Amino acid sequence: MANDHSDDKYYVPHSSPWPLFGSISLFVLMLGASMTVEQSGSGTTILAVGFLLLFVLFYGWFGKVVAEHQAGMFNMAVDRSFRMGMSWFIFSEVMFFAAFFGALFYARQFALPWLSGHGAKHLTSSMLWHGYEGGWPTNGPSALGPKGDGSTFETIPALGVPLLNTAILLLSGVTVTIAHHALKAGNRAVLKVALAATFLLGFFFVYKQIGEYHEAYTELGLTLGTGIYGSTFFMLTGFHGFHVTLGAIMLLVIWFRVLKGHFTPERHFAFEAVAWYWHFVDVVWLGLYLFVYWL
Amino acid sequence: MAHADTHDHHDHDHKPAGIGRWLFATNHKDIGTMYLLWALFMFFLGGAMALGIRLELFKPGMQWFDPGFYNSLVTNHALIMIFGAVMPAWVGLANWMIPLQVGAPDMALPRMNNYSFWILPFAFTLLLSSFFTAGGAPAGGWTLYPPLSLQAGDSFPLTIFAIHMMGISSIMGAINVIVTIMNMRAPGMTLLKLPLFCWTWLITAYLLIAVMPVLAGAVTMLLTDHYFGTSFFNPAGGGDPVMFQHIFWFFGHPEVYILILPAFGIVSEIIPAFSRKPLFGYDAMVYATASIAFLSFIVWAHHMFTVGMPLAGQTFFMMSTMLIAIPTGVKVFNWTATMWKGSLSFEPPMLFALAFLFLFTIGGFSGLMLAIAPADFQYQDTYFVVAHFHYVLVPGAVFGIMAGVYYWLPKWTGHMYNMTLAKWHFWVSTISVNVLFFPQHFLGLAGMPRRIPDYSTQFTDWNMVSSVGGFVFGFSQLLFVVLIWQCARGGAKATDKVWDGMMTGLEWTVASPAPYHSFTEAPDLTGVADSHH
Amino acid sequence: MLNRKMLSALGGLLAALPAFAYESSYNMTQGVTDISREVHGLHMTVFWVCVAIAVAVFGVMIYSIITFRKSKGAVADQTMLHSTKVEIIWTVIPVLILVFLAVPAAKTLVRMEDTRNADISIKITGYQWKWGYEYLGTGVSFYSTLASTSNEARQLHSGIDPNSVKDYLLEVDHPVVVPVDAKVRLLLTGNDVIHSWWVPDFAVKKDAIPGFINEAWFKAEKIGHYTGQCTELCGRDHGFMPIAVDVVSQEDYAKWLAAQQEAVKAAAAPAATTAANTAASASATL
Ligand code: HEA
Ligand code: HEA
Ligand code: CUA
Ligand SMILES: [Cu+2]
């Protein structure tokens, strides 16, 4: 093996059980999810097994890659492949969010004006939704939601927790950058602290957001079922929160690797990948703050 | 040109044995083979459903299926053909050929490569298992429009999650292609020396990464509307069912170019090879491909002219759609100019490429007709549309795949195939595919809607003709299977260059069959003039 | 002998060709409205443009295939790599063609979208699987479903030959009735899923979308019976919710409308007496 993968050669692994294992875990996960939403029998159990398998997958597969990296099997070309792969993966995530932002813009620019008697389909309101005024926020002409008895729901003011969360994420963007500089400068002490600060801020963000959701559900009458406002609000912030959680977990893993002495000032792809991911999560939040909470 | 003959001693190195070679594969050729065989299998499955459709439509009256089951056949026929047959076939060809064409040892991310393949059988197991659920398989059309698609029973989440899995697979496949082409080219292989198959696939991969996540978002919204009370597509809550169509077609239109661009690439290699003349206008071809890809993002609502968009929207989408005829025309003209003053011969790959050229263009013309919004009010959701897209998809994308297989099969197996059988396959397919789909133009213009299991009696004659064509076309594909089988088993030894033509790609510099490990040492192309300038 | 037969058959076919162009089983109908004729004109224009381009492009291809064959000793001209001049030509000419097509198309589009100044307005609601019609401001409304003859024949293994059924799958129990030469405005919506209302002779196809009102219009110029079908997949019986429109003279229309209103009154009078009846008639008249 060794002579086959000398430093100037591109490392091609010879065979691996992980992809097949990964496909099976994905299958179990999706099957479990299907059965769960259909509320059939052992759905949640299968779903849980799926998550477990997925965890094993990441642990095993990524663990193997880390080991190969530590063994010096990856030359710079492999490193570049990983970087490019990660950037295009992030781009795909951006497009996933774009779909939901698109839904938000479409609803506000087209669907709601039509439903409330403006624009090309202006007869809609007088013939089907008498007296519906539209506007934003709204839970639609039927006033959907837990308080759909005609009463309204309240939104989360942009200046409260969301503003705090914005600050948290921006700060975490700074700390991760400090960590990166420290890594490049070989200053591992600062690296450890700044990285720890980053994921702690991340988890704190999630914690605050959970609190916010709790309030929305219990006090504001704002739920997933609260018409188009609730739908776009929770799906956008929810997927974002999910990504923050993933990102924070990734940061945590990287932190453990730092503690184990991984990464050099020159070679630290995994660190950078996670940092990029973190910045991406950050940027999406700014979009959310602007379009979901503010405007 | 540099060569890799010196690496023949690698030929049998590390070729894993037994089933593990396939299950745990990391070799781009093994994975490519699996993709291609999978695509073939799916083509037959989707084709069998199509033959079910044609059977029911052979004459008026309901003979075979319940209308609901008919709708399931149509829906799954399309999903299988698009996501199970054509897209995996392209990824399979990319796997086999891109490392060979750019002078790389393998795909850039070999394990992920295997992952993206193995997800597919599981995804389709999920999708097809819905045939056995209460309420049957999805029946709302491959376009999954709500509110109809939300009426599905237990099949609903299975469909959604299967689509998620297919999306994950495609995105990983696309990332691999991009990284391989951008990072793994042999020294001296500048971007403008890339074979066009690599170029068109590169651009296809960008399209995939841009739009598959959007489809994932769209179906996720369906899921939450169905199970979690959201109102994206529910007007009572301030949503709009048409919003789904916008999001879907933002994915869907680029998707149709995902299905065709790699075919453009293959044809751009085969026509010069058998015209013994460099491709005319190489740079223009690259720019035209990029323009098509760009335009594909701003034309989506031509599928929705009848939903009652504001006038400005209809006009915009009509005109942007028409624009696509220009870069596509540039391609057609360049192919024609390549043949002009060439020295043509008509081996099977060339035959398929030529059929592609004529029949895709016909499909393009009907596309242009559909783009004329006022006229589309008459065409929309009729068999005229069915005729249009089968022309671009069957003698378009599928013939493109077949041309590629006929071109490279000897390189893969090391054997020449049965030329007579190939020519039979070609002629029977080409004639029958026209018998199958040409009359559907008439049906559509005469007023036959699509997605109906039964029709008014004035449509009988052309439906009969179409069904006969369908069965001949379907069964003639068995010739293809026989041919591949024979070629894999044996036959005259293929030379490294395989064809007596003008092939410039690096793949023709390695042995036939191509050694198990591709360029373990990169060929050096620095200073080699590219043939197209 | 055989040859002669074939020739005369071919001759017959050729003679029929011009007829094909306007015969509804091969080509788009010209229809009976101004707009439908305009649309047909656009269709034929873009069709012939495509034919012309096809003749040119396929001509060059076929010529190349015949002339530049290796087996005929053709030698490839290896120097032909590209030519800015022809490349500009074959970009500019298609642009001009497209402009030539787009301008009249856009004009027609503008006319199609102008639903103002209608003489009568009908609200059309798509249901799984029937159509509901409501003549606004008249109190007249009814459902329209597939005629029972067709409905029996279309059942799986019904054993009834569709050819024996009049207007198989195109006949309904209650056709829409509209006056000739009147601008009829259609207000479309869906009750459950999306449907689409299409009558080819009027060149009207518009989706009926739940929760929204779409508009369309036509002005039929010829008295007659016109049919169409639902053209948006709407579930199991999507193929079985046809549309039938009777275009009648203004006087006949007035008579028809009066009779319908009479019937509504007759139905409403006894219904007012008991609450139970009210509910029943409400569900019967929309
Ligand atoms: C491989 C797939 C593929 C390709 C390449 C295309 C190519 C095109 N398609 Fe097609 N299309 C589909 C697959 C594809 N389509 C599918 C699957 C559907 C239906 C989906 C569904 O509803 O289920 C569809 C439906 C569809 C519609 C909606 C119809 C309807 O539902 O009412 C429209 C409308 O504009 C359209 C237009 C076009 C156009 C303008 C092109 C252009 O790209 C064509 C360009 C090519 C040419 C024009 C020919 C070559 C050019 C020249 C020789 C130059 C000179 C020409 C001129 C100046 C005219 N397509
Ligand atoms: C790449 C995509 C692709 C391909 C290759 C095809 C291929 C074919 N399609 Fe399909 N089709 C679509 C994409 C495609 N189609 C889409 C997107 C739709 C729209 C769906 C919707 O409305 O939602 C559609 C809809 C569609 C319809 C319209 C249905 C309706 O609206 O009601 C019809 C009808 O004739 C049809 C027919 C065919 C036929 C006969 C083939 C033939 O080319 C198939 C060739 C046949 C074979 C290859 C079969 C080989 C099988 C045997 C020899 C039998 C032996 C069997 C076994 C061993 C299992 N297709
Ligand atoms: Cu109603 Cu289709
Ligand atoms: Cu399109």
PDB file of C-alpha atoms and ligand atoms in Angstrom, chain B residues 78 82 142-143 145 248-249 252-253 255-261 264 292 299 302-306 317-318 321-322 324-330 332-333 360-372 376-377 379-382 385-386 388-390 392-393 396-397 450-451, chain C residues 46 49-50 53-54 57 90 93-95 97-98 101, ligand 1:
ATOM      1  CA  ALA B  78     -41.809   9.474 -15.788  1.00  0.00           C
ATOM      2  CA  ILE B  82     -35.935  10.633 -15.555  1.00  0.00           C
ATOM      3  CA  TRP B 142     -44.389  13.413 -12.058  1.00  0.00           C
ATOM      4  CA  THR B 143     -44.892  17.132 -11.469  1.00  0.00           C
ATOM      5  CA  TYR B 145     -48.816  19.458  -8.211  1.00  0.00           C
ATOM      6  CA  PHE B 248     -41.063  22.977  -9.113  1.00  0.00           C
ATOM      7  CA  TRP B 249     -40.369  24.399 -12.569  1.00  0.00           C
ATOM      8  CA  GLY B 252     -37.903  21.331 -13.644  1.00  0.00           C
ATOM      9  CA  HIS B 253     -36.811  23.376 -16.574  1.00  0.00           C
ATOM     10  CA  GLU B 255     -33.712  19.561 -15.189  1.00  0.00           C
ATOM     11  CA  VAL B 256     -34.632  18.976 -18.829  1.00  0.00           C
ATOM     12  CA  TYR B 257     -31.313  20.482 -19.858  1.00  0.00           C
ATOM     13  CA  ILE B 258     -29.619  18.270 -17.301  1.00  0.00           C
ATOM     14  CA  LEU B 259     -31.081  15.424 -19.297  1.00  0.00           C
ATOM     15  CA  ILE B 260     -29.889  16.722 -22.650  1.00  0.00           C
ATOM     16  CA  LEU B 261     -26.605  18.633 -22.218  1.00  0.00           C
ATOM     17  CA  PHE B 264     -24.839  17.405 -26.726  1.00  0.00           C
ATOM     18  CA  ILE B 292     -28.377  27.440 -22.478  1.00  0.00           C
ATOM     19  CA  VAL B 299     -37.765  30.412 -18.497  1.00  0.00           C
ATOM     20  CA  HIS B 302     -43.426  28.502 -19.858  1.00  0.00           C
ATOM     21  CA  HIS B 303     -44.849  25.358 -18.270  1.00  0.00           C
ATOM     22  CA  MET B 304     -47.478  27.497 -16.593  1.00  0.00           C
ATOM     23  CA  PHE B 305     -48.923  29.759 -19.246  1.00  0.00           C
ATOM     24  CA  THR B 306     -52.442  28.708 -18.332  1.00  0.00           C
ATOM     25  CA  PHE B 317     -41.395  33.945 -20.096  1.00  0.00           C
ATOM     26  CA  MET B 318     -42.474  33.585 -23.698  1.00  0.00           C
ATOM     27  CA  THR B 321     -37.932  30.811 -23.722  1.00  0.00           C
ATOM     28  CA  MET B 322     -37.690  31.661 -27.382  1.00  0.00           C
ATOM     29  CA  ILE B 324     -32.990  29.367 -26.048  1.00  0.00           C
ATOM     30  CA  ALA B 325     -33.442  28.533 -29.702  1.00  0.00           C
ATOM     31  CA  ILE B 326     -30.402  30.700 -30.453  1.00  0.00           C
ATOM     32  CA  PRO B 327     -27.622  28.917 -28.551  1.00  0.00           C
ATOM     33  CA  THR B 328     -29.241  25.594 -29.399  1.00  0.00           C
ATOM     34  CA  GLY B 329     -29.275  26.636 -33.019  1.00  0.00           C
ATOM     35  CA  VAL B 330     -25.571  27.479 -32.770  1.00  0.00           C
ATOM     36  CA  VAL B 332     -27.031  22.391 -34.488  1.00  0.00           C
ATOM     37  CA  PHE B 333     -25.287  24.592 -37.040  1.00  0.00           C
ATOM     38  CA  PHE B 360     -33.765  16.333 -31.409  1.00  0.00           C
ATOM     39  CA  THR B 361     -34.079  19.280 -33.764  1.00  0.00           C
ATOM     40  CA  ILE B 362     -37.660  18.299 -34.525  1.00  0.00           C
ATOM     41  CA  GLY B 363     -38.320  18.159 -30.795  1.00  0.00           C
ATOM     42  CA  GLY B 364     -36.706  21.580 -30.485  1.00  0.00           C
ATOM     43  CA  PHE B 365     -38.990  22.995 -33.134  1.00  0.00           C
ATOM     44  CA  SER B 366     -42.081  21.798 -31.318  1.00  0.00           C
ATOM     45  CA  GLY B 367     -40.546  23.327 -28.185  1.00  0.00           C
ATOM     46  CA  LEU B 368     -40.360  26.643 -29.971  1.00  0.00           C
ATOM     47  CA  MET B 369     -44.004  26.321 -30.966  1.00  0.00           C
ATOM     48  CA  LEU B 370     -44.897  25.660 -27.328  1.00  0.00           C
ATOM     49  CA  ALA B 371     -43.028  28.776 -26.313  1.00  0.00           C
ATOM     50  CA  ILE B 372     -45.487  30.976 -28.233  1.00  0.00           C
ATOM     51  CA  ASP B 376     -49.532  27.212 -25.994  1.00  0.00           C
ATOM     52  CA  PHE B 377     -53.017  27.797 -24.644  1.00  0.00           C
ATOM     53  CA  TYR B 379     -51.132  22.945 -26.899  1.00  0.00           C
ATOM     54  CA  GLN B 380     -50.853  22.944 -23.113  1.00  0.00           C
ATOM     55  CA  ASP B 381     -51.532  19.571 -21.515  1.00  0.00           C
ATOM     56  CA  THR B 382     -52.263  17.874 -24.816  1.00  0.00           C
ATOM     57  CA  VAL B 385     -46.560  18.421 -25.425  1.00  0.00           C
ATOM     58  CA  VAL B 386     -46.115  14.668 -24.966  1.00  0.00           C
ATOM     59  CA  HIS B 388     -42.453  17.401 -27.935  1.00  0.00           C
ATOM     60  CA  PHE B 389     -40.802  16.068 -24.872  1.00  0.00           C
ATOM     61  CA  HIS B 390     -40.514  12.498 -26.038  1.00  0.00           C
ATOM     62  CA  VAL B 392     -36.159  15.531 -27.075  1.00  0.00           C
ATOM     63  CA  LEU B 393     -36.006  12.762 -24.481  1.00  0.00           C
ATOM     64  CA  GLY B 396     -32.738  12.973 -27.917  1.00  0.00           C
ATOM     65  CA  ALA B 397     -31.380  12.008 -24.528  1.00  0.00           C
ATOM     66  CA  ARG B 450     -52.588  14.155 -21.918  1.00  0.00           C
ATOM     67  CA  ARG B 451     -52.817  12.080 -18.727  1.00  0.00           C
TER      68      ARG B 451
ATOM     69  CA  VAL C  46     -44.494  29.285 -36.428  1.00  0.00           C
ATOM     70  CA  VAL C  49     -41.125  28.924 -40.052  1.00  0.00           C
ATOM     71  CA  CYS C  50     -39.952  25.693 -38.453  1.00  0.00           C
ATOM     72  CA  ILE C  53     -35.638  26.166 -41.140  1.00  0.00           C
ATOM     73  CA  ALA C  54     -35.877  22.393 -41.171  1.00  0.00           C
ATOM     74  CA  VAL C  57     -30.799  22.736 -42.017  1.00  0.00           C
ATOM     75  CA  TRP C  90     -26.387  32.098 -37.908  1.00  0.00           C
ATOM     76  CA  ILE C  93     -30.849  35.408 -38.551  1.00  0.00           C
ATOM     77  CA  PRO C  94     -32.536  33.331 -35.809  1.00  0.00           C
ATOM     78  CA  VAL C  95     -32.811  36.471 -33.688  1.00  0.00           C
ATOM     79  CA  ILE C  97     -36.932  35.200 -36.953  1.00  0.00           C
ATOM     80  CA  LEU C  98     -37.736  35.164 -33.271  1.00  0.00           C
ATOM     81  CA  LEU C 101     -42.651  35.595 -34.210  1.00  0.00           C
TER      82      LEU C 101
HETATM   83  C1  HEA D   1     -34.454  17.007 -22.928  1.00  0.00           C
HETATM   84  C2  HEA D   1     -35.480  17.626 -22.585  1.00  0.00           C
HETATM   85  C3  HEA D   1     -36.054  18.878 -23.182  1.00  0.00           C
HETATM   86  C4  HEA D   1     -35.485  19.823 -24.017  1.00  0.00           C
HETATM   87  C5  HEA D   1     -34.088  19.867 -24.559  1.00  0.00           C
HETATM   88  C6  HEA D   1     -36.505  20.799 -24.259  1.00  0.00           C
HETATM   89  C7  HEA D   1     -36.312  21.918 -25.047  1.00  0.00           C
HETATM   90  C8  HEA D   1     -37.238  22.938 -25.197  1.00  0.00           C
HETATM   91  N1  HEA D   1     -38.505  22.967 -24.686  1.00  0.00           N
HETATM   92 FE1  HEA D   1     -39.406  21.471 -23.651  1.00  0.00          FE
HETATM   93  N2  HEA D   1     -40.204  20.132 -22.369  1.00  0.00           N
HETATM   94  C9  HEA D   1     -39.586  19.011 -21.870  1.00  0.00           C
HETATM   95  C10 HEA D   1     -38.302  18.594 -22.146  1.00  0.00           C
HETATM   96  C11 HEA D   1     -37.410  19.303 -22.941  1.00  0.00           C
HETATM   97  N3  HEA D   1     -37.661  20.459 -23.612  1.00  0.00           N
HETATM   98  C12 HEA D   1     -40.478  18.282 -21.021  1.00  0.00           C
HETATM   99  C13 HEA D   1     -40.157  16.982 -20.288  1.00  0.00           C
HETATM  100  C14 HEA D   1     -41.670  18.990 -20.996  1.00  0.00           C
HETATM  101  C15 HEA D   1     -42.976  18.646 -20.312  1.00  0.00           C
HETATM  102  C16 HEA D   1     -42.940  18.533 -18.855  1.00  0.00           C
HETATM  103  C17 HEA D   1     -44.288  18.131 -18.326  1.00  0.00           C
HETATM  104  O1  HEA D   1     -45.211  18.965 -18.367  1.00  0.00           O
HETATM  105  O2  HEA D   1     -44.446  16.972 -17.900  1.00  0.00           O
HETATM  106  C18 HEA D   1     -41.444  20.163 -21.845  1.00  0.00           C
HETATM  107  C19 HEA D   1     -42.402  21.148 -22.040  1.00  0.00           C
HETATM  108  C20 HEA D   1     -42.153  22.337 -22.680  1.00  0.00           C
HETATM  109  C21 HEA D   1     -43.037  23.453 -22.640  1.00  0.00           C
HETATM  110  C22 HEA D   1     -44.366  23.548 -21.880  1.00  0.00           C
HETATM  111  C23 HEA D   1     -45.453  23.040 -22.699  1.00  0.00           C
HETATM  112  C24 HEA D   1     -46.729  22.968 -21.963  1.00  0.00           C
HETATM  113  O3  HEA D   1     -46.833  22.214 -20.990  1.00  0.00           O
HETATM  114  O4  HEA D   1     -47.634  23.690 -22.361  1.00  0.00           O
HETATM  115  C25 HEA D   1     -42.462  24.443 -23.407  1.00  0.00           C
HETATM  116  C26 HEA D   1     -43.053  25.797 -23.633  1.00  0.00           C
HETATM  117  O5  HEA D   1     -42.406  26.714 -23.946  1.00  0.00           O
HETATM  118  C27 HEA D   1     -41.198  23.925 -23.887  1.00  0.00           C
HETATM  119  C28 HEA D   1     -40.307  24.619 -24.680  1.00  0.00           C
HETATM  120  C29 HEA D   1     -39.045  24.155 -25.027  1.00  0.00           C
HETATM  121  C30 HEA D   1     -38.100  24.934 -25.824  1.00  0.00           C
HETATM  122  C31 HEA D   1     -38.327  26.280 -26.418  1.00  0.00           C
HETATM  123  C32 HEA D   1     -36.965  24.161 -25.920  1.00  0.00           C
HETATM  124  C33 HEA D   1     -35.688  24.564 -26.599  1.00  0.00           C
HETATM  125  O6  HEA D   1     -34.580  24.251 -25.813  1.00  0.00           O
HETATM  126  C34 HEA D   1     -35.529  23.935 -27.952  1.00  0.00           C
HETATM  127  C35 HEA D   1     -34.426  24.607 -28.763  1.00  0.00           C
HETATM  128  C36 HEA D   1     -34.119  23.915 -30.043  1.00  0.00           C
HETATM  129  C37 HEA D   1     -34.483  24.278 -31.270  1.00  0.00           C
HETATM  130  C38 HEA D   1     -35.380  25.444 -31.509  1.00  0.00           C
HETATM  131  C39 HEA D   1     -34.090  23.482 -32.492  1.00  0.00           C
HETATM  132  C40 HEA D   1     -32.732  23.771 -33.051  1.00  0.00           C
HETATM  133  C41 HEA D   1     -32.513  25.181 -33.414  1.00  0.00           C
HETATM  134  C42 HEA D   1     -32.281  25.619 -34.667  1.00  0.00           C
HETATM  135  C43 HEA D   1     -32.171  24.706 -35.837  1.00  0.00           C
HETATM  136  C44 HEA D   1     -32.017  27.066 -34.816  1.00  0.00           C
HETATM  137  C45 HEA D   1     -32.998  27.855 -35.575  1.00  0.00           C
HETATM  138  C46 HEA D   1     -34.335  27.810 -34.942  1.00  0.00           C
HETATM  139  C47 HEA D   1     -35.148  28.856 -34.778  1.00  0.00           C
HETATM  140  C48 HEA D   1     -34.756  30.288 -34.894  1.00  0.00           C
HETATM  141  C49 HEA D   1     -36.583  28.588 -34.453  1.00  0.00           C
HETATM  142  N4  HEA D   1     -41.048  22.646 -23.439  1.00  0.00           N
END
